[in-house]
XYZ file of C-alpha atoms in Angstrom:
699
model
C 0.032 -0.031 0.036
C 2.743 2.257 0.845
C 4.227 1.682 -2.815
C 0.782 2.478 -4.168
C 0.713 5.959 -2.473
C 4.126 6.724 -4.028
C 3.015 5.414 -7.183
C -0.143 7.762 -7.109
C 2.065 10.696 -6.263
C 4.405 10.088 -9.310
C 1.536 9.574 -11.663
C -0.622 12.703 -10.620
C -0.971 15.687 -12.950
C 0.242 18.524 -10.945
C -2.459 20.977 -11.731
C -4.890 18.439 -11.172
C -3.601 17.238 -7.671
C -6.144 18.560 -5.428
C -9.003 16.510 -7.393
C -7.346 13.090 -6.805
C -8.774 10.839 -3.939
C -6.728 11.723 -0.877
C -5.172 8.369 -0.560
C -2.723 9.260 2.259
C -5.367 10.980 4.105
C -7.886 8.143 4.182
C -4.934 5.945 5.027
C -4.156 7.906 8.163
C -7.966 8.073 9.125
C -8.027 4.247 9.011
C -5.304 4.070 11.452
C -6.965 6.723 13.575
C -10.171 4.648 13.578
C -8.309 1.611 14.673
C -6.765 3.599 17.595
C -10.073 5.028 18.642
C -11.970 1.721 18.385
C -8.998 0.107 20.422
C -9.282 2.961 23.183
C -13.042 2.503 23.169
C -13.646 6.306 22.155
C -15.228 5.205 18.992
C -18.231 3.003 18.218
C -17.586 0.634 15.109
C -20.765 1.880 13.538
C -19.977 5.408 14.067
C -16.618 4.592 12.128
C -18.461 2.858 9.436
C -20.958 5.963 9.040
C -17.853 8.502 9.226
C -15.664 6.748 6.581
C -18.567 6.269 4.190
C -19.052 9.938 4.307
C -15.473 10.715 3.652
C -15.607 8.340 0.709
C -18.550 10.036 -0.661
C -17.076 13.483 -0.371
C -13.763 12.301 -2.121
C -15.727 10.688 -4.901
C -17.881 13.721 -5.401
C -14.845 15.748 -5.864
C -13.383 13.649 -8.301
C -16.549 13.028 -10.358
C -17.501 16.787 -10.474
C -13.863 17.581 -11.876
C -14.251 14.701 -14.311
C -17.414 16.192 -15.467
C -16.089 19.686 -15.624
C -12.960 18.539 -17.781
C -15.519 16.504 -20.059
C -17.438 19.882 -20.577
C -14.238 21.704 -21.506
C -13.387 19.111 -23.993
C -16.969 19.204 -25.384
C -16.485 23.042 -25.746
C -13.259 22.709 -27.707
C -14.782 20.007 -29.934
C -17.773 22.592 -30.720
C -15.394 25.218 -31.665
C -13.505 22.759 -33.776
C -16.579 21.878 -35.516
C -17.117 25.513 -36.396
C -13.703 25.735 -37.988
C -14.273 22.102 -39.538
C -17.494 23.384 -41.578
C -15.829 26.377 -42.789
C -13.103 24.092 -44.107
C -15.462 22.008 -45.942
C -16.886 24.899 -47.770
C -13.322 26.249 -48.867
C -10.743 23.251 -48.577
C -7.444 24.073 -47.588
C -4.609 21.469 -47.119
C -2.710 23.365 -44.630
C -5.755 24.196 -42.488
C -7.093 20.455 -42.519
C -3.605 19.520 -41.215
C -3.773 21.972 -38.363
C -7.350 20.866 -37.599
C -6.637 17.349 -37.638
C -3.685 17.908 -35.097
C -6.108 19.979 -32.942
C -8.601 17.139 -32.789
C -5.468 14.822 -31.852
C -4.688 17.306 -29.098
C -8.324 16.752 -27.582
C -7.717 13.324 -27.944
C -4.446 13.271 -25.904
C -6.191 15.284 -23.227
C -9.078 12.883 -22.903
C -6.510 10.141 -22.565
C -5.157 12.202 -19.633
C -8.583 12.254 -18.209
C -9.043 8.677 -18.320
C -5.748 8.030 -16.651
C -7.067 10.306 -13.920
C -10.207 8.110 -13.621
C -8.121 5.087 -13.634
C -5.867 6.112 -10.718
C -8.943 7.336 -8.560
C -10.653 3.957 -9.506
C -7.842 1.867 -8.284
C -7.121 4.167 -5.234
C -10.625 3.496 -4.224
C -10.389 0.016 -4.515
C -7.312 -0.225 -2.456
C -8.513 1.901 0.241
C -11.550 -0.188 0.718
C -9.526 -3.301 1.075
C -7.429 -1.517 3.531
C -10.167 -0.683 5.481
C -11.469 -4.249 5.367
C -8.081 -5.494 6.598
C -7.916 -3.357 9.448
C -11.399 -4.245 10.913
C -12.123 -7.552 9.320
C -15.332 -6.119 8.075
C -16.738 -6.494 4.435
C -17.245 -2.760 4.185
C -15.933 -2.973 0.578
C -19.009 -5.291 -0.377
C -21.302 -3.108 1.627
C -20.247 0.346 0.262
C -20.115 -0.880 -3.612
C -23.649 -2.861 -3.126
C -25.422 0.158 -1.452
C -24.203 2.674 -4.071
C -23.814 0.631 -7.361
C -27.534 1.428 -8.353
C -28.520 4.292 -6.335
C -29.978 7.225 -8.305
C -27.953 9.705 -6.356
C -24.550 7.780 -6.028
C -21.822 9.301 -7.918
C -19.813 5.961 -7.787
C -20.968 4.718 -11.044
C -19.407 7.615 -12.690
C -15.854 6.502 -11.785
C -16.375 3.162 -13.152
C -18.800 3.687 -16.128
C -17.410 7.111 -17.543
C -20.643 8.662 -18.797
C -20.117 10.973 -21.497
C -16.611 9.677 -22.740
C -18.129 7.629 -25.424
C -19.713 10.804 -26.806
C -16.184 12.632 -26.772
C -14.366 9.570 -28.450
C -17.091 9.386 -30.983
C -16.857 13.145 -31.863
C -13.118 12.920 -32.229
C -13.163 9.678 -34.366
C -15.877 10.913 -36.699
C -14.197 14.106 -37.336
C -10.761 12.580 -37.733
C -12.271 10.196 -40.398
C -13.814 13.099 -42.324
C -10.613 14.906 -42.438
C -8.523 11.877 -43.961
C -7.130 12.461 -47.343
C -9.239 10.744 -49.798
C -9.175 12.681 -52.939
C -11.828 15.182 -51.921
C -14.612 12.664 -51.020
C -15.735 12.684 -47.339
C -17.577 9.598 -46.188
C -19.303 9.328 -43.031
C -18.053 6.835 -40.402
C -21.593 5.504 -40.247
C -21.486 4.398 -43.966
C -18.576 2.121 -42.921
C -19.265 -0.011 -39.778
C -15.648 -1.065 -39.839
C -12.816 1.283 -40.492
C -9.635 -0.485 -41.692
C -7.422 2.164 -40.376
C -8.020 4.306 -37.307
C -5.990 7.310 -36.148
C -3.276 6.380 -33.547
C -4.842 8.528 -31.018
C -8.357 7.107 -31.459
C -6.845 3.561 -30.837
C -5.036 4.692 -27.863
C -8.317 6.019 -26.345
C -10.112 2.934 -27.339
C -7.344 0.819 -25.389
C -7.586 3.001 -22.413
C -11.500 2.692 -22.303
C -11.358 -1.043 -22.516
C -8.884 -1.280 -19.952
C -10.883 0.962 -17.621
C -14.383 -0.181 -18.291
C -15.685 -3.041 -16.430
C -17.659 -5.665 -18.224
C -21.338 -5.766 -18.212
C -23.206 -7.445 -15.392
C -23.950 -10.583 -17.289
C -20.386 -11.300 -18.410
C -19.059 -10.558 -14.895
C -21.621 -12.981 -13.563
C -20.748 -15.753 -16.062
C -17.056 -15.271 -15.454
C -17.552 -15.635 -11.802
C -19.542 -18.773 -12.502
C -16.490 -20.108 -13.972
C -14.438 -19.532 -10.818
C -11.338 -18.373 -12.770
C -9.646 -16.528 -10.143
C -8.288 -12.977 -10.690
C -6.432 -10.686 -8.228
C -8.609 -7.591 -8.031
C -5.838 -5.421 -6.755
C -4.010 -5.729 -10.071
C -4.843 -2.728 -12.326
C -5.218 -2.933 -16.019
C -1.882 -1.258 -16.558
C -0.306 -4.104 -14.468
C -1.433 -6.955 -16.585
C 1.755 -9.123 -16.974
C 0.249 -11.097 -20.298
C 1.948 -9.903 -23.229
C -0.673 -9.268 -25.934
C 1.720 -10.692 -28.449
C 1.739 -14.012 -26.929
C -2.080 -14.351 -26.825
C -3.424 -16.622 -29.467
C -7.042 -16.621 -30.236
C -7.256 -20.159 -32.123
C -5.616 -21.401 -28.876
C -8.352 -20.081 -26.758
C -10.828 -21.411 -29.184
C -9.211 -24.956 -29.077
C -9.353 -24.624 -24.983
C -13.148 -23.835 -25.274
C -13.613 -26.560 -27.767
C -12.295 -29.033 -25.303
C -14.653 -27.786 -22.770
C -17.611 -28.315 -24.829
C -16.586 -31.539 -26.191
C -15.981 -33.058 -22.736
C -19.213 -31.586 -21.421
C -21.028 -33.496 -24.600
C -18.997 -36.555 -23.515
C -20.193 -36.598 -20.084
C -23.880 -36.156 -20.831
C -24.439 -37.942 -23.945
C -24.638 -41.430 -22.586
C -27.207 -40.510 -19.808
C -30.265 -41.286 -22.009
C -29.085 -44.555 -22.806
C -26.790 -45.756 -19.942
C -29.725 -47.950 -18.409
C -30.256 -49.702 -21.739
C -26.514 -50.234 -22.331
C -26.237 -51.604 -18.745
C -29.173 -54.453 -19.259
C -27.834 -55.283 -22.677
C -24.763 -56.526 -20.913
C -26.449 -58.269 -18.308
C -26.488 -55.913 -15.521
C -29.224 -54.206 -13.650
C -30.644 -50.822 -14.950
C -29.397 -48.874 -11.866
C -25.733 -49.997 -12.790
C -26.065 -46.790 -14.868
C -25.087 -44.990 -11.997
C -21.746 -46.644 -11.930
C -21.355 -46.339 -15.411
C -22.030 -42.563 -15.556
C -20.116 -42.048 -12.229
C -16.876 -43.942 -12.990
C -15.970 -41.025 -15.347
C -16.357 -38.601 -12.299
C -14.470 -40.959 -10.001
C -11.304 -40.881 -12.484
C -11.897 -37.027 -12.766
C -11.015 -36.652 -9.123
C -7.523 -37.851 -9.713
C -7.065 -36.501 -13.276
C -7.934 -32.871 -12.068
C -4.873 -32.943 -9.684
C -2.377 -34.195 -12.232
C -3.671 -31.753 -14.988
C -3.688 -29.048 -12.632
C -0.001 -29.645 -11.945
C 0.843 -30.420 -15.389
C -0.540 -26.972 -16.462
C 2.280 -25.435 -14.567
C 4.695 -26.724 -17.224
C 2.640 -26.896 -20.504
C -1.013 -26.445 -21.839
C -0.414 -28.266 -25.280
C 0.607 -31.746 -23.869
C -2.007 -32.075 -21.318
C -4.712 -31.033 -24.149
C -3.026 -33.677 -26.455
C -3.226 -36.284 -23.649
C -6.723 -35.350 -23.052
C -7.817 -35.883 -26.524
C -6.119 -39.073 -26.786
C -7.295 -40.458 -23.554
C -11.049 -39.541 -24.536
C -10.736 -40.991 -27.990
C -9.417 -44.317 -26.454
C -11.989 -44.212 -23.815
C -14.978 -43.677 -26.207
C -13.623 -46.590 -28.469
C -13.766 -48.873 -25.537
C -17.118 -47.883 -24.472
C -18.463 -48.641 -28.021
C -16.583 -51.871 -28.270
C -17.979 -53.365 -25.108
C -21.141 -54.074 -26.645
C -19.706 -56.465 -29.033
C -17.410 -57.697 -26.525
C -20.350 -58.249 -24.005
C -18.208 -56.894 -21.329
C -19.487 -54.627 -18.623
C -15.814 -54.367 -17.298
C -14.720 -52.992 -20.533
C -17.527 -50.424 -20.762
C -16.610 -49.028 -17.107
C -12.807 -48.975 -18.083
C -13.759 -47.113 -21.095
C -15.796 -44.376 -19.084
C -12.801 -44.391 -16.347
C -10.207 -43.544 -19.392
C -12.565 -40.675 -20.451
C -12.548 -39.246 -16.868
C -8.801 -39.590 -16.827
C -8.858 -37.149 -19.948
C -10.934 -34.458 -18.000
C -8.806 -31.223 -18.691
C -11.066 -28.934 -17.005
C -8.415 -27.687 -14.615
C -6.160 -26.753 -17.747
C -9.157 -25.038 -19.454
C -9.671 -22.827 -16.333
C -5.849 -22.352 -16.031
C -5.351 -21.357 -19.331
C -7.962 -18.576 -19.296
C -6.711 -17.256 -15.818
C -2.920 -17.300 -17.041
C -2.837 -16.688 -20.901
C -5.567 -14.379 -21.843
C -5.210 -10.646 -21.569
C -7.249 -9.059 -18.721
C -9.217 -6.828 -21.202
C -10.958 -9.875 -22.504
C -10.697 -12.476 -19.737
C -14.165 -11.757 -18.568
C -15.479 -12.573 -22.062
C -13.329 -15.716 -22.275
C -14.483 -16.792 -18.595
C -18.118 -16.364 -19.879
C -17.179 -18.390 -23.015
C -15.910 -21.051 -20.696
C -19.350 -21.275 -18.821
C -21.258 -21.029 -22.094
C -19.639 -23.733 -23.841
C -20.124 -25.869 -20.647
C -23.727 -25.170 -20.783
C -24.074 -25.642 -24.578
C -22.309 -28.937 -24.135
C -24.718 -30.269 -21.186
C -27.583 -29.393 -23.711
C -26.000 -30.963 -26.837
C -25.163 -34.281 -25.217
C -28.554 -35.642 -24.506
C -29.844 -33.993 -27.774
C -27.411 -35.826 -29.769
C -28.222 -39.056 -27.991
C -31.731 -38.617 -28.916
C -30.812 -38.271 -32.588
C -28.719 -41.568 -32.644
C -31.657 -43.933 -32.963
C -30.424 -46.077 -35.718
C -29.311 -49.468 -35.626
C -26.860 -51.397 -38.225
C -23.922 -53.681 -38.277
C -20.526 -52.966 -40.169
C -18.244 -55.923 -40.231
C -18.276 -57.252 -36.625
C -19.027 -53.669 -35.049
C -22.590 -52.917 -33.958
C -23.883 -49.456 -34.384
C -26.935 -48.734 -32.244
C -28.401 -46.049 -29.662
C -25.983 -47.651 -26.959
C -22.684 -47.596 -28.960
C -23.338 -44.802 -31.206
C -22.457 -42.057 -28.550
C -18.945 -43.644 -28.167
C -18.217 -44.010 -31.654
C -19.529 -40.367 -32.495
C -17.435 -38.996 -29.640
C -14.211 -40.975 -30.600
C -14.521 -39.439 -34.108
C -15.175 -35.996 -32.661
C -11.992 -36.333 -30.341
C -9.990 -37.400 -33.366
C -10.787 -34.593 -35.444
C -10.107 -32.259 -32.215
C -6.655 -33.702 -31.921
C -5.891 -32.915 -35.541
C -7.050 -29.575 -35.095
C -5.179 -29.237 -31.749
C -1.921 -30.262 -33.340
C -2.199 -27.945 -36.394
C -3.485 -24.617 -34.599
C -2.546 -24.594 -30.886
C 0.341 -22.520 -30.028
C 2.118 -22.971 -26.540
C 2.236 -19.702 -24.637
C 5.085 -18.304 -23.370
C 5.939 -19.510 -19.909
C 6.627 -17.389 -16.721
C 9.983 -18.898 -16.271
C 11.060 -17.543 -19.834
C 9.746 -14.091 -19.279
C 11.363 -13.732 -15.753
C 14.648 -13.530 -17.863
C 13.475 -10.147 -18.981
C 14.158 -7.179 -16.747
C 10.682 -5.626 -15.639
C 10.828 -2.252 -14.608
C 7.477 -2.291 -12.440
C 8.746 -5.647 -11.004
C 9.246 -3.950 -7.454
C 5.692 -2.245 -7.589
C 3.873 -5.307 -8.776
C 5.459 -7.427 -6.152
C 4.738 -5.249 -3.504
C 1.093 -5.048 -4.763
C 0.935 -8.772 -4.581
C 2.373 -8.846 -0.812
C -0.379 -6.376 -0.103
C -3.149 -8.619 -1.769
C -2.321 -11.330 0.403
C -2.217 -9.133 3.480
C -5.642 -7.925 2.578
C -7.030 -11.468 2.394
C -5.622 -12.194 5.767
C -7.233 -9.242 7.011
C -10.521 -10.521 5.706
C -10.386 -13.274 8.290
C -9.490 -11.225 11.128
C -12.038 -10.129 13.875
C -12.709 -6.634 14.872
C -9.711 -4.916 16.627
C -11.889 -4.614 19.700
C -11.652 -8.479 20.231
C -8.519 -9.399 18.289
C -5.976 -8.104 21.078
C -3.803 -6.617 18.337
C -2.503 -3.134 19.078
C -2.892 -0.654 16.284
C 1.002 0.057 16.346
C 1.748 -3.379 16.069
C -0.557 -3.893 13.020
C 0.867 -0.838 11.467
C 4.292 -2.317 11.958
C 3.207 -5.336 10.065
C 1.571 -3.483 7.375
C 4.710 -1.364 6.728
C 7.185 -4.111 7.041
C 8.740 -5.531 3.722
C 7.872 -9.215 3.675
C 9.343 -11.674 1.570
C 7.302 -11.811 -1.578
C 7.731 -15.523 -2.130
C 6.344 -16.203 1.368
C 3.348 -13.638 1.199
C 2.224 -14.844 -2.085
C 3.424 -18.397 -2.236
C 0.676 -20.745 -3.572
C -0.731 -23.763 -1.657
C 1.259 -26.865 -2.266
C -1.067 -29.585 -0.997
C -4.844 -29.986 -0.252
C -4.063 -29.650 3.333
C -2.458 -26.144 2.899
C -5.180 -25.147 0.677
C -7.772 -26.305 3.112
C -5.968 -24.055 5.835
C -6.470 -21.102 3.571
C -10.176 -21.656 3.638
C -12.291 -19.333 5.654
C -15.434 -20.510 7.410
C -17.571 -18.674 4.839
C -15.649 -20.417 1.876
C -16.158 -23.739 3.697
C -19.949 -23.200 3.530
C -20.022 -22.182 0.272
C -18.250 -25.378 -0.815
C -20.919 -27.389 1.092
C -23.494 -25.561 -0.861
C -21.453 -26.463 -4.222
C -21.343 -30.003 -3.018
C -25.214 -29.944 -2.370
C -26.405 -28.550 -5.529
C -24.164 -30.787 -7.757
C -25.202 -33.816 -5.785
C -28.909 -32.957 -6.508
C -28.437 -31.978 -10.025
C -26.525 -35.474 -10.665
C -29.403 -37.512 -8.963
C -31.878 -35.642 -11.135
C -30.001 -36.205 -14.382
C -28.248 -39.610 -13.925
C -31.451 -41.396 -12.765
C -33.828 -39.754 -15.191
C -33.697 -42.657 -17.795
C -34.460 -45.259 -15.299
C -37.231 -43.212 -13.337
C -39.031 -42.052 -16.340
C -38.925 -45.471 -18.173
C -40.388 -47.267 -14.847
C -43.167 -44.719 -14.034
C -43.965 -43.153 -17.564
C -42.452 -45.570 -20.001
C -40.516 -42.777 -21.782
C -38.367 -43.905 -24.756
C -34.857 -42.734 -25.078
C -35.894 -39.914 -27.587
C -38.209 -38.330 -24.467
C -35.540 -38.557 -21.971
C -33.083 -36.787 -24.403
C -35.576 -34.170 -25.032
C -36.171 -33.511 -21.455
C -32.475 -33.422 -20.503
C -31.684 -31.158 -23.351
C -34.448 -28.837 -22.386
C -32.839 -28.738 -18.735
C -29.541 -27.895 -20.149
C -31.000 -25.024 -22.525
C -32.238 -23.389 -19.581
C -28.626 -22.542 -17.971
C -27.837 -19.706 -20.217
C -31.260 -17.908 -20.216
C -31.340 -18.212 -16.367
C -27.761 -16.653 -15.981
C -28.975 -13.745 -18.215
C -31.798 -13.264 -15.835
C -29.641 -13.366 -12.713
C -26.673 -11.607 -13.978
C -28.436 -8.805 -15.625
C -31.419 -8.302 -13.471
C -31.848 -10.147 -10.134
C -28.149 -9.674 -8.974
C -28.826 -5.762 -9.338
C -31.999 -6.060 -7.187
C -30.857 -8.202 -4.267
C -27.713 -8.914 -2.230
C -25.804 -12.106 -3.325
C -26.566 -13.799 0.091
C -30.332 -13.163 -0.425
C -30.397 -14.914 -3.698
C -28.119 -17.605 -2.164
C -30.511 -18.308 0.580
C -33.708 -17.945 -1.579
C -32.226 -20.449 -4.179
C -31.257 -22.873 -1.495
C -35.112 -23.117 -0.195
C -36.358 -23.275 -3.596
C -33.860 -26.315 -4.239
C -35.291 -27.798 -0.921
C -39.016 -27.284 -2.087
C -37.985 -28.857 -5.331
C -36.605 -31.945 -4.048
C -39.508 -32.193 -1.574
C -42.152 -32.113 -4.151
C -40.076 -34.708 -6.306
C -40.773 -37.532 -3.689
C -43.390 -40.192 -4.572
C -45.477 -40.333 -1.519
C -49.312 -40.706 -1.324
C -50.620 -39.973 -4.981
C -49.786 -41.645 -8.273
C -46.486 -40.322 -9.702
C -47.430 -38.220 -12.676
C -45.275 -36.636 -15.600
C -46.151 -33.137 -14.598
C -45.044 -33.569 -10.762
C -41.751 -34.938 -12.303
C -41.110 -32.374 -14.970
C -42.086 -29.424 -12.744
C -40.454 -30.327 -9.507
C -37.323 -31.314 -11.736
C -37.242 -28.067 -13.370
C -37.812 -25.971 -10.265
C -34.864 -27.867 -8.553
C -32.523 -27.587 -11.693
C -33.178 -23.986 -12.278
C -32.722 -22.984 -8.792
C -29.430 -25.088 -8.548
C -28.174 -23.266 -11.657
C -28.824 -19.963 -10.153
C -27.469 -21.031 -6.742
C -24.178 -22.379 -8.537
C -23.753 -19.094 -10.206
C -24.231 -16.923 -7.145
C -22.140 -19.234 -4.994
C -19.299 -19.372 -7.451
C -19.443 -15.677 -7.764
C -19.294 -15.170 -3.998
C -16.219 -18.034 -3.896
C -14.235 -15.982 -6.583
C -14.366 -12.833 -4.378
C -13.537 -14.244 -1.025
C -11.050 -17.024 -1.750
C -7.490 -16.291 -0.674
C -5.373 -15.021 -3.871
C -2.809 -17.572 -2.925
C -5.497 -19.745 -4.295
C -5.384 -18.229 -7.757
C -2.089 -19.807 -8.683
C -0.334 -23.044 -8.492
C -1.572 -26.669 -8.628
C -3.805 -26.573 -5.757
C -5.976 -23.446 -6.653
C -9.501 -22.317 -6.219
C -10.783 -23.766 -9.618
C -9.385 -27.265 -8.591
C -10.998 -27.242 -5.167
C -14.454 -26.355 -6.500
C -13.949 -28.845 -9.299
C -12.801 -31.471 -6.769
C -15.948 -30.606 -4.766
C -18.350 -30.892 -7.520
C -16.838 -34.146 -8.757
C -16.971 -35.740 -5.471
C -20.723 -34.747 -5.271
C -21.329 -36.341 -8.531
C -19.414 -39.663 -7.524
C -21.421 -39.938 -4.355
C -24.645 -39.422 -6.056
C -23.950 -42.013 -8.872
C -23.008 -44.665 -6.014
C -26.186 -43.560 -4.178
C -28.117 -44.525 -7.277
C -26.427 -47.674 -7.776
C -27.158 -48.555 -4.142
C -30.710 -47.500 -4.276
C -31.074 -49.823 -7.042
C -30.828 -52.776 -4.600
C -34.235 -51.655 -2.963
C -35.994 -52.216 -6.190
C -36.834 -49.458 -9.108
C -40.039 -48.866 -7.221
C -37.945 -47.452 -4.277
C -35.179 -45.781 -6.142
C -36.634 -42.371 -6.413
C -37.268 -41.868 -2.792
C -34.181 -43.636 -1.619
C -31.933 -41.147 -3.707
C -34.060 -38.058 -2.925
C -33.652 -38.396 0.684
C -30.029 -37.939 0.894
C -30.381 -34.695 -1.079
C -32.990 -33.457 1.079
C -30.800 -34.145 4.214
C -27.584 -32.435 2.625
C -29.881 -29.379 1.378
C -31.241 -28.977 4.875
C -27.639 -28.980 6.196
C -26.479 -26.422 3.788
C -29.438 -24.010 4.541
C -28.803 -24.382 8.149
C -24.958 -23.706 7.561
C -26.067 -20.564 5.419
C -28.457 -19.306 8.055
C -25.621 -19.533 10.905
C -23.199 -17.618 8.765
C -25.718 -15.211 6.859
C -24.780 -11.931 8.987
C -21.172 -12.955 10.069
C -19.707 -14.178 7.215
C -21.038 -12.888 3.880
């Protein structure tokens, strides 16, 4: 934080100095508050109110100055417009050159204003984190949440830059009109894509992209992916070289995500029929589906470790493993071997590269598009989840070629084997291994000290989030200040977890509750999806096509629900309110799914299943959104990262759910539904109780 204070002083424009956020004053004020609370002369609530008022005043000063400067720029553009009109009537090359340079001067001044806003935005985020660290209070969440959509709040002006777009548009349009094109002046509105942009305009667009936050929907989807990012790193501190970013490699990464999700769910509608054709019970489908998840528990770890050294080789191995696994799955029918069937699914699970997919986006995609890439990861997963069952519904044909049988049970294996083979060829041709950190470290980085200091501060901030209020902590303000100002070894302060045990120690109670919620919702969803073919064939005599349509419809609800939550609901309610409400709705969906006193009907099954699935999707998005904000930054890197922990929690839930289906089958198909729903109900009640106990103190 000391480094940022000095950095802020160096970057300030001298004549604008009094309009910047007074970072040093607020930092001293935080220290003063700590001393007053420790001495008992101030109540914490009064401190929160006083600091909020101080922040409001600082932001108001900054915003009003920003609007004033925008007005001055607009006035200059209006005067230049008059000159521009005069030149159009009597063209003069020398005057055109002067006018173009005058427009560029306005653009350069706009760039200065954007840098002014950026510095203030970063300073605001850092002082909020500083306050949270001191007092162990989630003040940053409270302050931003209460002012994000309030009609009188000026906080949005800092982040959304209202009016900047109009100034950029005016500069772009007039510079384009003044381009030398043999006397012909075309409007930019007649040419949607301009092949050549003025360097000043390009610089302004780059600055706006760095400064502007993504839309609520993209932000929601990105957090849904749980791709960890350090929110204290400013856009100008992004360490990913734009030249090393490769769009085709990102597409291949997302393609792996899509195909894997298709591969996971394409067998669900036919797994029970396949099991019975090999002489096993229909409920063995739980083992068939779950064997892939069992292998994924282990594959996630070695893929996460492998991604520390390479991205290309793990993706190649993943493709080969999935190609072989699907071949084994398809050949099990002619071999009449349930063991070969299970071994094929295990091999597919060993090819799960989702840890690599998340890691690639986190480490190899520039920050300006990382949010969109993360949203693409979630969208690819949702699309694959819907396409898998839908594709299975289309594969309702049967024929024999030589000694190989092609039917609704084996075709999913054959189709996916061919798909992975084509993907492997595309991967080998188009994927480009990104530059590794070890190679980048050979170059001298002039900002290395500052960025390392910020990373040290980031880890301290997150430790502060777990501290109780000073009034109960027993830590003296002067002692804490000494810790804050000391130069801690960067390697120690930001060292990633090196084992599950060390990663577990970094989890706060709130994170543990959220992982429990994640386990619960994945368990409930897996029960619904995996046993659907068995339940519907027993109660309703549904065909494979009917099951496929039902599952595909469930999968197609994922993106619309995320749009609704990310764009609307999250702006109307707090995340913890949505979280608890979604848990209660999941509970009701599970409860209504039981077959108790009346004959089980299609409307009861479909409606209760839809309610449970949709609520679980909302719950997953909000839960992972919270996790991405409160997990330690030490879990954003290394093998045992936050993405791996969430993946393992979800995978274990699927394994337990599929095992429950198989064990429940011993009670008979007539009792399978209630036997599998009962554990879901118990786990859901436990998660609701845990959420209520931590509702006020932890979120």
